[in-house]
Coordinates of C-alpha atoms in Angstrom, one line a residue:
Chain A
M1 CA -10.1 12.0 -11.4
V2 CA -10.0 15.6 -10.3
E3 CA -9.5 16.0 -6.6
K4 CA -12.5 18.3 -5.8
K5 CA -15.0 16.2 -7.8
K6 CA -14.6 13.0 -5.7
W7 CA -18.1 12.2 -4.8
L8 CA -17.6 8.5 -5.2
P9 CA -15.5 6.4 -2.7
R10 CA -11.9 5.8 -3.5
W11 CA -12.2 2.1 -4.3
F12 CA -14.6 2.9 -7.1
Y13 CA -12.0 4.9 -9.0
Q14 CA -9.5 2.2 -8.2
L15 CA -11.6 -0.3 -10.1
A16 CA -10.5 1.3 -13.3
S17 CA -6.9 0.2 -12.7
P18 CA -6.4 -3.4 -13.7
R19 CA -4.0 -4.0 -10.7
W20 CA -6.5 -2.6 -8.1
C21 CA -9.4 -4.3 -9.7
F22 CA -7.6 -7.6 -9.5
Q23 CA -7.1 -7.1 -5.8
I24 CA -10.6 -5.8 -5.0
C25 CA -12.1 -8.8 -6.8
G26 CA -9.8 -11.1 -4.9
K27 CA -11.1 -9.6 -1.6
L28 CA -14.8 -9.9 -2.7
L29 CA -14.5 -13.4 -4.0
P30 CA -14.7 -15.5 -0.7
G31 CA -17.8 -13.6 0.5
F32 CA -19.7 -14.0 -2.8
S33 CA -18.6 -17.7 -3.1
V34 CA -20.0 -18.5 0.3
A35 CA -23.2 -16.6 -0.3
A36 CA -23.7 -18.3 -3.7
L37 CA -23.1 -21.7 -2.3
V38 CA -25.5 -21.2 0.7
L39 CA -28.2 -19.6 -1.3
L40 CA -28.1 -22.0 -4.2
L41 CA -28.0 -25.1 -2.0
G42 CA -30.6 -23.8 0.4
G43 CA -32.8 -22.5 -2.3
M44 CA -32.6 -25.8 -4.3
V45 CA -33.5 -27.9 -1.3
W46 CA -36.3 -25.6 -0.3
A47 CA -37.6 -25.4 -3.9
L48 CA -37.5 -29.1 -4.6
L49 CA -38.5 -30.6 -1.3
F50 CA -40.5 -28.1 0.7
A51 CA -42.2 -25.7 -1.7
P52 CA -45.8 -26.8 -2.6
A53 CA -46.6 -28.3 -6.0
D54 CA -48.7 -26.4 -8.4
Y55 CA -52.4 -27.3 -8.6
Q56 CA -52.4 -27.8 -12.4
Q57 CA -48.9 -28.8 -13.3
G58 CA -47.9 -30.7 -10.2
N59 CA -44.2 -31.2 -9.6
S60 CA -43.1 -30.4 -13.1
F61 CA -43.7 -26.7 -12.2
R62 CA -40.6 -26.9 -10.0
I63 CA -38.3 -26.4 -13.0
I64 CA -39.4 -22.7 -12.7
Y65 CA -36.8 -22.5 -9.9
L66 CA -34.0 -22.9 -12.5
H67 CA -35.8 -21.5 -15.5
V68 CA -36.7 -18.0 -14.2
P69 CA -33.3 -17.2 -12.5
S70 CA -31.3 -18.3 -15.5
A71 CA -33.6 -16.2 -17.9
I72 CA -33.3 -13.1 -15.6
L73 CA -29.5 -13.6 -15.4
A74 CA -29.1 -14.0 -19.2
Q75 CA -30.8 -10.6 -19.6
S76 CA -29.0 -8.8 -16.7
C77 CA -25.7 -10.1 -17.9
Y78 CA -26.4 -8.8 -21.4
M79 CA -27.2 -5.3 -20.0
L80 CA -24.0 -5.3 -18.0
M81 CA -22.0 -6.4 -21.1
A82 CA -23.5 -3.6 -23.1
V83 CA -23.0 -0.9 -20.4
A84 CA -19.4 -2.0 -19.8
G85 CA -18.9 -2.0 -23.6
A86 CA -20.3 1.6 -23.8
I87 CA -18.0 2.7 -21.0
G88 CA -15.1 1.1 -22.8
L89 CA -16.0 2.9 -26.0
I90 CA -16.4 6.3 -24.5
W91 CA -13.8 6.4 -21.8
K92 CA -11.3 3.9 -23.3
M93 CA -11.2 2.1 -20.0
K94 CA -9.4 -1.2 -20.3
V95 CA -11.1 -2.9 -17.3
A96 CA -14.5 -2.1 -18.8
D97 CA -13.5 -3.9 -22.0
M98 CA -12.3 -6.9 -20.0
V99 CA -15.6 -7.0 -18.0
A100 CA -17.6 -6.9 -21.3
K101 CA -15.5 -9.7 -22.7
S102 CA -15.8 -11.8 -19.5
C103 CA -19.6 -11.4 -19.5
A104 CA -20.3 -13.0 -22.9
P105 CA -19.6 -16.7 -22.2
I106 CA -21.4 -16.5 -18.8
G107 CA -24.5 -14.9 -20.3
A108 CA -24.5 -17.4 -23.2
T109 CA -24.4 -20.2 -20.7
M110 CA -27.4 -18.7 -18.8
A111 CA -29.3 -18.2 -22.1
V112 CA -28.7 -21.9 -23.0
L113 CA -29.8 -23.0 -19.6
A114 CA -33.0 -20.9 -19.8
L115 CA -33.8 -22.2 -23.3
L116 CA -33.1 -25.8 -22.3
T117 CA -35.1 -25.7 -19.0
G118 CA -37.9 -24.0 -21.0
A119 CA -37.9 -26.8 -23.6
I120 CA -37.9 -29.5 -20.9
W121 CA -40.8 -27.6 -19.2
G122 CA -42.6 -27.0 -22.4
K123 CA -42.8 -30.6 -23.5
P124 CA -45.1 -31.9 -20.6
T125 CA -47.1 -28.7 -20.0
W126 CA -47.6 -27.2 -23.5
G127 CA -47.0 -30.5 -25.4
S128 CA -44.1 -29.1 -27.5
W129 CA -40.3 -28.7 -27.0
W130 CA -40.2 -25.6 -29.1
V131 CA -42.7 -23.0 -30.5
W132 CA -41.8 -20.1 -32.7
D133 CA -43.6 -17.6 -30.5
A134 CA -42.3 -14.1 -29.8
R135 CA -40.8 -14.8 -26.3
L136 CA -39.0 -18.0 -27.3
T137 CA -37.7 -16.5 -30.5
S138 CA -36.4 -13.3 -28.9
M139 CA -34.6 -15.4 -26.3
L140 CA -33.0 -17.4 -29.0
I141 CA -31.8 -14.2 -30.7
L142 CA -30.3 -13.2 -27.3
L143 CA -28.2 -16.4 -27.4
F144 CA -27.1 -15.7 -31.0
L145 CA -26.1 -12.2 -29.9
Y146 CA -23.9 -13.6 -27.2
L147 CA -22.4 -16.1 -29.6
G148 CA -21.8 -13.2 -32.1
V149 CA -20.1 -11.1 -29.5
M150 CA -17.9 -14.0 -28.5
A151 CA -17.0 -14.8 -32.1
L152 CA -16.2 -11.2 -32.9
N153 CA -14.1 -10.9 -29.8
S154 CA -11.9 -13.8 -30.8
A155 CA -11.9 -13.1 -34.5
I156 CA -10.1 -9.8 -34.3
E157 CA -6.4 -9.9 -33.4
S158 CA -6.0 -6.5 -31.8
E159 CA -7.5 -6.4 -28.4
S160 CA -8.7 -2.8 -28.4
T161 CA -10.3 -3.2 -31.9
A162 CA -12.0 -6.4 -30.8
A163 CA -13.4 -4.7 -27.7
Q164 CA -14.7 -1.8 -29.8
A165 CA -16.4 -4.0 -32.4
S166 CA -18.0 -6.3 -29.8
A167 CA -19.1 -3.3 -27.8
V168 CA -20.9 -1.8 -30.8
L169 CA -22.6 -5.2 -31.5
S170 CA -23.7 -5.6 -27.9
L171 CA -25.1 -2.0 -27.9
V172 CA -27.1 -2.7 -31.1
G173 CA -28.4 -5.9 -29.5
L174 CA -29.5 -4.0 -26.5
V175 CA -32.8 -3.3 -28.3
N176 CA -33.7 -7.0 -27.9
I177 CA -33.9 -6.8 -24.0
P178 CA -37.2 -4.8 -23.8
I179 CA -38.5 -7.0 -26.7
I180 CA -37.9 -10.2 -24.6
K181 CA -39.4 -8.5 -21.5
Y182 CA -42.6 -7.3 -23.2
S183 CA -43.1 -9.9 -25.9
V184 CA -45.7 -11.7 -23.8
E185 CA -47.7 -8.5 -23.5
W186 CA -47.4 -7.1 -27.0
W187 CA -48.3 -10.2 -28.9
N188 CA -50.3 -13.5 -28.7
T189 CA -47.8 -16.0 -27.4
L190 CA -47.9 -19.5 -26.0
H191 CA -45.6 -18.4 -23.2
Q192 CA -47.5 -17.1 -20.2
P193 CA -47.0 -13.5 -18.9
A194 CA -44.4 -12.8 -16.2
T195 CA -45.1 -14.0 -12.6
F196 CA -42.7 -11.5 -11.0
K197 CA -43.6 -7.9 -11.7
L198 CA -41.8 -4.9 -10.3
T199 CA -45.0 -3.0 -9.4
E200 CA -47.4 -5.7 -8.3
R201 CA -47.4 -8.6 -5.9
P202 CA -46.1 -11.9 -7.5
A203 CA -48.8 -14.1 -9.0
M204 CA -48.0 -16.9 -6.6
P205 CA -48.2 -17.4 -2.8
A206 CA -45.2 -16.6 -0.6
D207 CA -44.2 -20.2 0.0
M208 CA -43.7 -20.5 -3.7
W209 CA -42.0 -17.1 -4.5
V210 CA -39.7 -16.8 -1.5
P211 CA -37.6 -19.9 -2.6
L212 CA -37.7 -18.5 -6.2
L213 CA -36.3 -15.2 -4.9
V214 CA -33.6 -17.0 -2.9
M215 CA -32.7 -18.8 -6.2
V216 CA -32.6 -15.6 -8.1
V217 CA -30.3 -13.9 -5.5
G218 CA -28.2 -17.1 -5.4
F219 CA -27.8 -17.0 -9.2
Y220 CA -26.7 -13.3 -9.1
C221 CA -24.1 -14.2 -6.4
F222 CA -22.9 -17.2 -8.6
F223 CA -22.7 -14.8 -11.6
A224 CA -20.6 -12.4 -9.6
V225 CA -18.2 -15.2 -8.6
T226 CA -17.8 -16.5 -12.1
L227 CA -17.5 -13.0 -13.5
M228 CA -14.8 -12.0 -11.0
L229 CA -12.9 -15.3 -11.7
R230 CA -13.0 -14.7 -15.4
L231 CA -12.1 -11.0 -15.0
R232 CA -9.1 -11.8 -12.8
N233 CA -7.9 -14.3 -15.4
E234 CA -8.4 -11.8 -18.2
I235 CA -6.5 -9.1 -16.3
L236 CA -3.6 -11.4 -15.7
R237 CA -3.5 -12.4 -19.3
R238 CA -3.5 -8.9 -20.7
E239 CA -1.2 -7.4 -18.1
R240 CA 1.2 -10.3 -18.2
R241 CA 4.1 -8.0 -19.3
S242 CA 3.7 -5.5 -16.5
G243 CA 5.8 -5.6 -13.4
W244 CA 3.2 -6.3 -10.8
V245 CA 1.9 -9.4 -12.5
R246 CA 5.5 -10.7 -12.7
D247 CA 6.0 -10.0 -9.0
L248 CA 2.7 -11.7 -8.1
L249 CA 3.5 -14.8 -10.1
L250 CA 7.1 -15.1 -8.9
S251 CA 6.1 -14.6 -5.2
K252 CA 3.9 -17.8 -5.4
Chain B
M1 CA -16.0 15.3 -19.9
N2 CA -13.6 16.3 -22.6
P3 CA -15.0 16.9 -26.2
K4 CA -13.6 13.7 -27.6
R5 CA -15.4 11.6 -25.0
K6 CA -18.5 13.6 -25.4
K7 CA -18.5 13.0 -29.1
R8 CA -18.1 9.2 -28.5
L9 CA -20.9 9.3 -25.9
Y10 CA -23.2 10.9 -28.5
I11 CA -22.3 8.3 -31.1
V12 CA -23.1 5.5 -28.6
L13 CA -26.4 7.1 -27.7
F14 CA -27.2 7.6 -31.4
I15 CA -26.5 3.9 -32.1
V16 CA -28.8 2.7 -29.3
F17 CA -31.7 5.0 -30.0
G18 CA -31.4 4.7 -33.8
V19 CA -31.5 0.9 -33.6
A20 CA -34.4 1.0 -31.1
V21 CA -36.5 3.2 -33.3
A22 CA -35.7 1.1 -36.4
V23 CA -36.6 -2.1 -34.7
G24 CA -39.6 -0.6 -33.0
L25 CA -41.1 0.6 -36.3
T26 CA -40.4 -2.8 -38.0
L27 CA -42.1 -4.7 -35.2
F28 CA -45.0 -2.3 -35.2
A29 CA -45.5 -2.9 -38.9
L30 CA -45.2 -6.7 -38.5
N31 CA -47.5 -6.7 -35.5
Q32 CA -50.1 -9.2 -36.9
N33 CA -47.5 -11.6 -38.3
I34 CA -45.8 -12.0 -34.9
N35 CA -49.1 -13.2 -33.3
L36 CA -48.9 -17.0 -32.7
F37 CA -52.5 -17.9 -33.5
Y38 CA -55.9 -16.8 -34.9
S39 CA -58.9 -16.5 -32.5
P40 CA -62.2 -18.3 -33.2
T41 CA -63.8 -15.0 -34.1
Q42 CA -61.1 -14.4 -36.8
I43 CA -61.8 -17.9 -38.1
A44 CA -65.6 -17.6 -38.1
T45 CA -65.5 -14.2 -39.9
G46 CA -63.2 -15.7 -42.6
E47 CA -60.2 -13.6 -41.6
A48 CA -58.1 -16.7 -41.3
P49 CA -57.0 -18.4 -44.6
T50 CA -58.4 -21.9 -45.5
D51 CA -56.4 -24.7 -47.1
T52 CA -53.2 -23.7 -45.4
R53 CA -51.5 -24.5 -42.2
I54 CA -52.6 -22.1 -39.4
R55 CA -52.8 -22.0 -35.7
A56 CA -56.0 -21.4 -33.7
G57 CA -56.2 -20.5 -30.0
G58 CA -59.0 -20.4 -27.5
M59 CA -60.5 -21.9 -24.4
V60 CA -61.8 -25.5 -24.6
V61 CA -65.6 -25.3 -24.1
D62 CA -66.9 -27.1 -21.0
G63 CA -68.5 -30.4 -21.8
S64 CA -67.5 -30.4 -25.5
V65 CA -64.7 -33.0 -25.4
K66 CA -65.7 -36.3 -27.0
R67 CA -63.2 -39.0 -27.2
A68 CA -63.5 -42.1 -29.5
A69 CA -63.7 -45.4 -27.6
D70 CA -61.3 -47.3 -29.9
S71 CA -58.8 -44.7 -31.1
L72 CA -57.0 -41.5 -30.1
D73 CA -59.5 -39.4 -32.0
V74 CA -60.9 -36.5 -30.0
M75 CA -63.4 -33.8 -30.9
F76 CA -63.8 -30.6 -29.0
E77 CA -64.8 -26.9 -29.4
I78 CA -62.7 -23.9 -28.6
T79 CA -64.1 -20.4 -27.9
D80 CA -63.0 -16.8 -27.3
Y81 CA -66.4 -16.2 -25.6
E82 CA -67.8 -14.8 -28.9
K83 CA -67.6 -17.6 -31.5
T84 CA -66.7 -21.2 -31.2
V85 CA -64.8 -23.5 -33.6
S86 CA -64.9 -27.3 -33.7
V87 CA -61.5 -29.1 -33.6
H88 CA -60.7 -32.6 -34.5
Y89 CA -57.4 -34.1 -33.4
S90 CA -55.9 -37.6 -33.3
G91 CA -53.0 -38.1 -31.0
I92 CA -51.8 -37.7 -27.4
L93 CA -53.0 -34.5 -25.7
P94 CA -50.7 -32.5 -23.4
D95 CA -51.0 -33.0 -19.6
L96 CA -52.6 -29.6 -19.1
F97 CA -55.4 -30.2 -21.7
R98 CA -58.8 -30.1 -20.0
E99 CA -62.1 -28.4 -20.3
G100 CA -61.8 -24.7 -19.6
Q101 CA -58.1 -24.7 -20.4
G102 CA -56.5 -22.4 -23.0
I103 CA -55.0 -24.2 -26.0
V104 CA -53.3 -23.5 -29.3
A105 CA -53.9 -26.0 -32.1
Q106 CA -52.0 -26.2 -35.4
G107 CA -53.8 -27.5 -38.5
E108 CA -56.1 -26.7 -41.4
L109 CA -59.7 -25.7 -41.7
D110 CA -61.6 -28.2 -43.8
S111 CA -64.6 -27.5 -46.1
Q112 CA -67.1 -28.1 -43.3
G113 CA -65.4 -25.5 -41.1
V114 CA -64.0 -28.1 -38.8
F115 CA -60.4 -27.4 -37.7
Q116 CA -58.3 -30.5 -38.4
A117 CA -55.5 -30.2 -35.9
V118 CA -52.2 -32.0 -36.2
E119 CA -50.7 -30.6 -33.0
V120 CA -52.4 -29.4 -29.8
L121 CA -50.5 -27.2 -27.3
A122 CA -51.8 -26.2 -23.9
K123 CA -51.4 -22.6 -22.8
H124 CA -51.2 -21.9 -19.1
D125 CA -51.3 -18.6 -17.2
E126 CA -48.8 -17.1 -14.8
N127 CA -50.9 -17.9 -11.6
Y128 CA -49.2 -20.7 -9.8
M129 CA -50.6 -22.0 -6.5
P130 CA -50.7 -25.1 -4.3
A131 CA -53.7 -27.4 -4.7
E132 CA -55.1 -26.4 -1.3
V133 CA -55.0 -22.7 -2.1
A134 CA -56.7 -23.4 -5.5
E135 CA -59.4 -25.4 -3.7
A136 CA -60.0 -22.7 -1.2
L137 CA -60.2 -20.0 -3.9
E138 CA -62.5 -22.1 -5.9
K139 CA -64.9 -22.4 -3.0
A140 CA -64.8 -18.7 -2.3
G141 CA -65.4 -18.1 -6.0
K142 CA -62.2 -16.0 -6.3
M143 CA -60.2 -18.1 -8.7
P144 CA -58.3 -15.9 -11.1
M145 CA -59.8 -16.5 -14.5
P146 CA -58.0 -15.8 -17.7
S147 CA -60.1 -13.2 -19.5
G148 CA -61.5 -13.7 -23.0
Q149 CA -59.3 -10.9 -24.1
E150 CA -56.2 -13.0 -23.6
F151 CA -57.0 -15.0 -26.8
N152 CA -57.9 -12.1 -29.1
K153 CA -55.4 -9.3 -28.7

């Protein structure tokens, strides 16, 4: 970047270089790993043993502590994938392409987890594993978008062409995110409206939503860890012919 | 930003907004078809088709549930606080089924105007609370009630 326009810290620009990105991720990994482990374990114990049961659904409501974080993550991860794809398209930044590629399998896993926990929750409370209502269907489309991006990425031989094609697909699919979010408000659905809202107090008492918040933050940390691991792997794979990777591997 | 990148930025923005507008218009046009169920008012006014599989949604009327002693047959009424529809169902009801609960039933309207359900699903709202809190709110008369609007958007 130009010297006089440096309004962001140095490490931010360094992220664009595969070598520096690899090292910065390596430095961040232990902290995020510990945070993810502590938050997920603590949140899980809190949610399953100490949080009160719901007055209508009893203990089966506790699956919310897996369902909501995985659904939030599936959508956040998609947005990250699309933004990274756009940066890769516009600035031709290799690291952004690698981030987008690493996001897809993690997001797909989260979408599967959200759909599975939703089905398991739906059977006892609604009386059905699956209903074709707007929320469930748009979430399923999100999973198919992830699978499409992954398939496209591996179907095209040239890495830069694959990155471009999957970036365009993920940008097109971005329209699905607000549809998932607002489906429960725009249409008649079986799925209930959101419990967490940005502007209002959550529709549950604090001893229920604090563990949920802990789980959500824990899921984000876990996502950061898996993303950085995948990203480092991808950087090594693509830069395998460069000198620094050779030095790194020979030094071990 | 150099002109080449600017051009690519515009292409990306064009894709995102173009797709958003196209999908938005499509969904707006399909608005009614995406709704999961018909409300009792729509059924009573003949807006819902007969002799075909449809879904009906509403609140179970207090005191209307009649169970058969020797089978799984159950009769109840659902309402959107304007009209009510009688529903007949034979099978196991979901845990959350109770009087005053929102449900969505799938089935057909017969010639007597009774809804013959083959599947009953319970709808619940986004308000979760421990039993003690629910009891206290009930006593104080501050229980959050789903509005009638929720079933007839």
